Coordinates of C-alpha atoms in Angstrom, one line a residue:
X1 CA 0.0 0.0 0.0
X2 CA 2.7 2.6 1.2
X3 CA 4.5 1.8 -2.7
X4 CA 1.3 2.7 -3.9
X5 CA 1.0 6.1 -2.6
X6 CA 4.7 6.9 -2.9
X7 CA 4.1 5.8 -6.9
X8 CA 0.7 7.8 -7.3
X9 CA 2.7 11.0 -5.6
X10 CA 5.3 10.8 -7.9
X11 CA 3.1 11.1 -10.9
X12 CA 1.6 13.8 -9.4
X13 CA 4.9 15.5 -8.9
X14 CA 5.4 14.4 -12.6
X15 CA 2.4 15.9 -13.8
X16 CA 2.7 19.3 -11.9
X17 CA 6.2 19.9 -13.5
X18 CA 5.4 19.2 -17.5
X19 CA 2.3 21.8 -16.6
X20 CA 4.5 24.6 -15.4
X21 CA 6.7 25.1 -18.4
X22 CA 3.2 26.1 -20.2
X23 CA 1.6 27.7 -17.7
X24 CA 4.7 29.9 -17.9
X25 CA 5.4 30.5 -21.4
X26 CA 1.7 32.1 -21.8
X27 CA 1.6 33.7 -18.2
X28 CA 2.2 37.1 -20.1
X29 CA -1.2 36.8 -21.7
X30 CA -2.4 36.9 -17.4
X31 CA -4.5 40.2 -16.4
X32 CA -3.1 41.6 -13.2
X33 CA -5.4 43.4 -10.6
X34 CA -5.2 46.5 -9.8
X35 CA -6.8 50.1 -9.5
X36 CA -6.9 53.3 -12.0
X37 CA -8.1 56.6 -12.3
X38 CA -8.6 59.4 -14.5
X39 CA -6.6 62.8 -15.1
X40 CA -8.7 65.7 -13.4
X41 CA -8.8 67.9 -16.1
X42 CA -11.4 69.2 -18.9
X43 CA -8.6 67.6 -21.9
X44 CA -10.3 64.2 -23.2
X45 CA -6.7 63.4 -23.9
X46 CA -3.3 63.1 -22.4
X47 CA -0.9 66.0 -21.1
X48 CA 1.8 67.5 -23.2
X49 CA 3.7 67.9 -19.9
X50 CA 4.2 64.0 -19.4
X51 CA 7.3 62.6 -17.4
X52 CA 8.1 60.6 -20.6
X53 CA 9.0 63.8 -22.5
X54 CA 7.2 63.1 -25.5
X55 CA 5.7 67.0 -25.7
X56 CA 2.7 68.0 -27.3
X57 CA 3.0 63.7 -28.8
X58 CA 2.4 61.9 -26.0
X59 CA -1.0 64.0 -25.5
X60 CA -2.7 62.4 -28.9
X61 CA 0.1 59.5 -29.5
X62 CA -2.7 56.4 -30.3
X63 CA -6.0 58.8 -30.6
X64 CA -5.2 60.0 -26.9
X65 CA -6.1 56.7 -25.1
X66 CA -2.7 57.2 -22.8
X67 CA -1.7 57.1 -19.3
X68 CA 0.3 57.8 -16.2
X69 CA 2.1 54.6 -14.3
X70 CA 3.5 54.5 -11.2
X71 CA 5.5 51.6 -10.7
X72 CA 4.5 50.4 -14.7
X73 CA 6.5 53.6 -15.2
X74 CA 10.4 52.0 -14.3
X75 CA 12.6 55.2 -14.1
X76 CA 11.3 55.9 -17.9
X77 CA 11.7 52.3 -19.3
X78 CA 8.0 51.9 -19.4
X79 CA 7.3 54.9 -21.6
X80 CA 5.6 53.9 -24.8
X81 CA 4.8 50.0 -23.6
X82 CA 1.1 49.7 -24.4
X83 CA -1.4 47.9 -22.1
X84 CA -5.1 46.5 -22.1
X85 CA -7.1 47.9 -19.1
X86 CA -10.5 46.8 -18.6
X87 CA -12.3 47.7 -15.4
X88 CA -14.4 45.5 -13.3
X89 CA -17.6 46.2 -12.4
X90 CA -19.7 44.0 -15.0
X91 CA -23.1 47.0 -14.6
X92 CA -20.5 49.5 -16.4
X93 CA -18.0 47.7 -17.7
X94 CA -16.9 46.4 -21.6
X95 CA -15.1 42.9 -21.7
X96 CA -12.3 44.3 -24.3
X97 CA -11.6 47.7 -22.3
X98 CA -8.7 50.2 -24.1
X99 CA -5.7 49.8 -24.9
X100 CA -2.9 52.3 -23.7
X101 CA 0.0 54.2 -23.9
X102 CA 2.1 55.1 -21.2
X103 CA 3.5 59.0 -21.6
X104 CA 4.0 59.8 -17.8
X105 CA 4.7 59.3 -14.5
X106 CA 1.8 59.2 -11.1
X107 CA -0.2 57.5 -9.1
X108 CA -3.4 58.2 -7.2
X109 CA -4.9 56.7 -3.9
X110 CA -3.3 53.5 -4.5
X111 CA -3.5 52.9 -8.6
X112 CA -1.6 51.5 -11.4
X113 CA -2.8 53.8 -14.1
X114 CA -4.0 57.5 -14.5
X115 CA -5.5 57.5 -17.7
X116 CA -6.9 60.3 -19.7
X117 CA -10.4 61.0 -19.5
X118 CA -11.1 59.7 -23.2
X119 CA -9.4 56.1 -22.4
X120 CA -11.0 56.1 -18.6
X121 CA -14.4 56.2 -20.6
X122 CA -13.5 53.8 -23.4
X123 CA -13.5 51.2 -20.8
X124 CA -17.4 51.7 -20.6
X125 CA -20.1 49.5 -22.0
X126 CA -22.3 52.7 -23.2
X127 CA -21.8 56.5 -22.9
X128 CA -24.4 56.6 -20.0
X129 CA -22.2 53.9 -18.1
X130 CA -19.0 55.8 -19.4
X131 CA -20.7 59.2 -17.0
X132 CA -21.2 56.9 -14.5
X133 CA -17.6 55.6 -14.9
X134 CA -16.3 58.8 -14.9
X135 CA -18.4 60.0 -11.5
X136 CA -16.8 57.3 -9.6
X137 CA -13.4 58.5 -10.2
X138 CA -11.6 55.1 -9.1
X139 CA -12.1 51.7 -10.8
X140 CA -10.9 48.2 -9.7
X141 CA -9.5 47.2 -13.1
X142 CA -7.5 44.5 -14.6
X143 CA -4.4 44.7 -17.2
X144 CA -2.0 43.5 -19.1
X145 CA 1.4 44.3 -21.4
X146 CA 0.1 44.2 -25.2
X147 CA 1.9 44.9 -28.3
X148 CA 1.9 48.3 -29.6
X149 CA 0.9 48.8 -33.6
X150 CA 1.4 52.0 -35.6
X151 CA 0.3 50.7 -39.1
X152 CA 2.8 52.2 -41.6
X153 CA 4.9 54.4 -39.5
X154 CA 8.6 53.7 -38.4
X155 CA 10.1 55.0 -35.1
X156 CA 10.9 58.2 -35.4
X157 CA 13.3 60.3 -33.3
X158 CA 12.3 63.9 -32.4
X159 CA 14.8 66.2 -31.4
X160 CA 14.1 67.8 -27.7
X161 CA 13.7 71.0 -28.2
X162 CA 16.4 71.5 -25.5
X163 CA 19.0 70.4 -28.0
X164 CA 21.7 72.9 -28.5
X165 CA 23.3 72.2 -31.9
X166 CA 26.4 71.5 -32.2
X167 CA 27.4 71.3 -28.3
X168 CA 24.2 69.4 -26.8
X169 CA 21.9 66.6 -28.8
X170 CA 18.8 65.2 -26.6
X171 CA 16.0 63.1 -28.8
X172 CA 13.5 61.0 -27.8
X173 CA 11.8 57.9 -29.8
X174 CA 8.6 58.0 -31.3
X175 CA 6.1 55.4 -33.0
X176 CA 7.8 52.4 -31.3
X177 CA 6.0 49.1 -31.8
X178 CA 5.8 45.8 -30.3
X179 CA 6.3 44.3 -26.5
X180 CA 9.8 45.3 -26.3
X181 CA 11.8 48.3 -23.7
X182 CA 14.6 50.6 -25.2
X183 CA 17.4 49.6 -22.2
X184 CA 20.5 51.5 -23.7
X185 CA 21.0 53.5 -26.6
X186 CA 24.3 54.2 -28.7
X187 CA 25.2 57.4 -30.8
X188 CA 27.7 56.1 -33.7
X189 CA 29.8 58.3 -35.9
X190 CA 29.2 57.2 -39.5
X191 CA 33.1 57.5 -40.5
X192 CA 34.9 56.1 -38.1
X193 CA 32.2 53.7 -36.7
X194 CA 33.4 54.8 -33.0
X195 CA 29.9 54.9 -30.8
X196 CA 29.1 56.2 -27.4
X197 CA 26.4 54.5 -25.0
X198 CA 24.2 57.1 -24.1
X199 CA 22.6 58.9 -21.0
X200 CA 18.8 58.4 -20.3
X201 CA 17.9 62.0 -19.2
X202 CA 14.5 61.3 -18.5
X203 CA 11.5 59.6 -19.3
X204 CA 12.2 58.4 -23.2
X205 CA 14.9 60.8 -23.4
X206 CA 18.0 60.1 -24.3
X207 CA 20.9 62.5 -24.6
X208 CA 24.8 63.4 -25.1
X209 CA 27.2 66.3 -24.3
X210 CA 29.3 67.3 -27.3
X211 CA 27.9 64.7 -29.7
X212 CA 30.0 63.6 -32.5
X213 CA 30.3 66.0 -35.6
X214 CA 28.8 64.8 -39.2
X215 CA 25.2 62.5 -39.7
X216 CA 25.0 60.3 -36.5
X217 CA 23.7 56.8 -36.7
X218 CA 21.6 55.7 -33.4
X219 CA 21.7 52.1 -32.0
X220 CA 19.1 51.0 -29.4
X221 CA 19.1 47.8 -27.5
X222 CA 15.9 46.1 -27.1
X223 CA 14.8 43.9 -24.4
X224 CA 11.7 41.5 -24.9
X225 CA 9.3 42.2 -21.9
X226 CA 8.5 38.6 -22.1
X227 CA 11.7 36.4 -21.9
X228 CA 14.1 39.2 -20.9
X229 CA 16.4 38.2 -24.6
X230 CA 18.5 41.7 -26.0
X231 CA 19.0 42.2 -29.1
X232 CA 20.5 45.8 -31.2
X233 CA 18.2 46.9 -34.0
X234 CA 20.4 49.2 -36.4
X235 CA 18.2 52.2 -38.4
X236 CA 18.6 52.7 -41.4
X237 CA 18.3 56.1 -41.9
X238 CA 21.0 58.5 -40.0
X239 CA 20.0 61.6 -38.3
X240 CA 21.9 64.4 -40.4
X241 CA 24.7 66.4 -39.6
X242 CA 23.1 69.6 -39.5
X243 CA 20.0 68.3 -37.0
X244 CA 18.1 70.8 -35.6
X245 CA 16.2 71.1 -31.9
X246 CA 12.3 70.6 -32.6
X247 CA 12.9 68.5 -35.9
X248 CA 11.4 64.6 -36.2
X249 CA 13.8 61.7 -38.1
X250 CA 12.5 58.7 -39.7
X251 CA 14.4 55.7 -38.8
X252 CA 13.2 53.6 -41.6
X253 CA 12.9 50.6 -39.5
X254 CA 9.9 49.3 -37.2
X255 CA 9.5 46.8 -34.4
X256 CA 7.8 43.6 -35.8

């Protein structure tokens, strides 16, 4: 009897491990719960003044269904990752929810998420249940990390308008798809292929003190959210030597 219980527990044990390994590998796919609220302002859309530095883009970036994150936010890693919120209360709530972008940095009385007042609403069944939504001001809710899409646009790098050309370059990235973070950036002289690892400023802003003279290729190191791999994707397109504060570069590459 004791062989049998010792055999039918090891099968157990047996069947427990082969289940973890997939239980795992889609565990990205799970909805974490958590909290969110809405910016208190009259703008249906984000602020220009986000902690991401995306300007006057991260206020309309994907139709201005974006958001503040607190600990979602990682010292600026998190800016641009896109997520599926859905709230919970099944009288008000849709099953699909909105999907987001992250442009800035907050939290409110224990949330994840500080969306604008347009996304807060898109989580709504109707437009009544969106007022009613919106009245409550806090939501139990439930997300998770999805893949960003920008249908025929590369990433794009926008000069910060506190660039001083030729002594101080500062850009940030713009359009950037998929489920992967930024994690280092390199500024490469195109002649002599010598290439600097750049500062993260702030937010998605990356910068350099006395950049390199003549057009400057970028390099940025990408880190999938889901099984931590790295791998350097390598534009195309340079930004040219006489780049100027306030002007937007296409890369001519994308994310797949």
């Amino acid at each position: 009897m004791a062989l049998f219980v010792q055999s039918l527990l090891l099968l157990l044990v047996s069947f427990l491990l082969l289940q973890t390994p997939a239980y795992a590998a889609t565990c990205s796919d799970c909805f974490t719960q958590s909290r969110a609220a809405y910016y208190p302002n009259s703008d249906e859309k984000g602020t220009e003044d986000g902690a991401c530095g995306f300007g006057s883009f991260g206020a309309t970036i994907n139709g201005g269904d974006v958001s503040a994150a607190s600990d979602l936010y990682r010292d600026g890693v998190g800016c641009g990752a896109c997520y599926q919120v859905r709230c919970t209360n099944a009288q008000f709530c849709s099953d699909n929810g909105v999907t987001v972008v992250i442009t800035d940095h907050g939290s409110s009385d224990r949330t994840d998420f500080i969306l604008s007042r347009r996304a807060f609403s898109k989580m709504a069944q109707t437009t009544d249940a969106a007022a009613s939504l919106l009245s409550l001001g806090v939501v139990g809710i439930e997300y998770r990390r999805v893949s960003c899409s920008y249908p025929n646009k590369n990433i794009q790098f926008k000069i910060d308008e506190s660039s001083n050309y030729p002594n101080y370059l500062a850009f940030v990235l713009w359009f950037q798809q998929g489920k992967k973070d930024v994690t280092a950036v390199q500024l490469c002289e195109t002649q002599n292929f010598v290439c600097k690892l750049l500062d993260r400023s702030h937010g998605a802003v990356w910068d350099s003190v006395m950049p390199p003279s003549g057009p400057l290729s970028i390099r940025m190191l990408l880190t999938d959210s889901d099984t931590g791999d790295e791998t350097w994707l390598v534009p195309t397109n340079d930004i040219p030597q006489d780049w100027k504060a306030g002007d937007v570069y296409d890369s001519g590459v994308q994310i797949e």
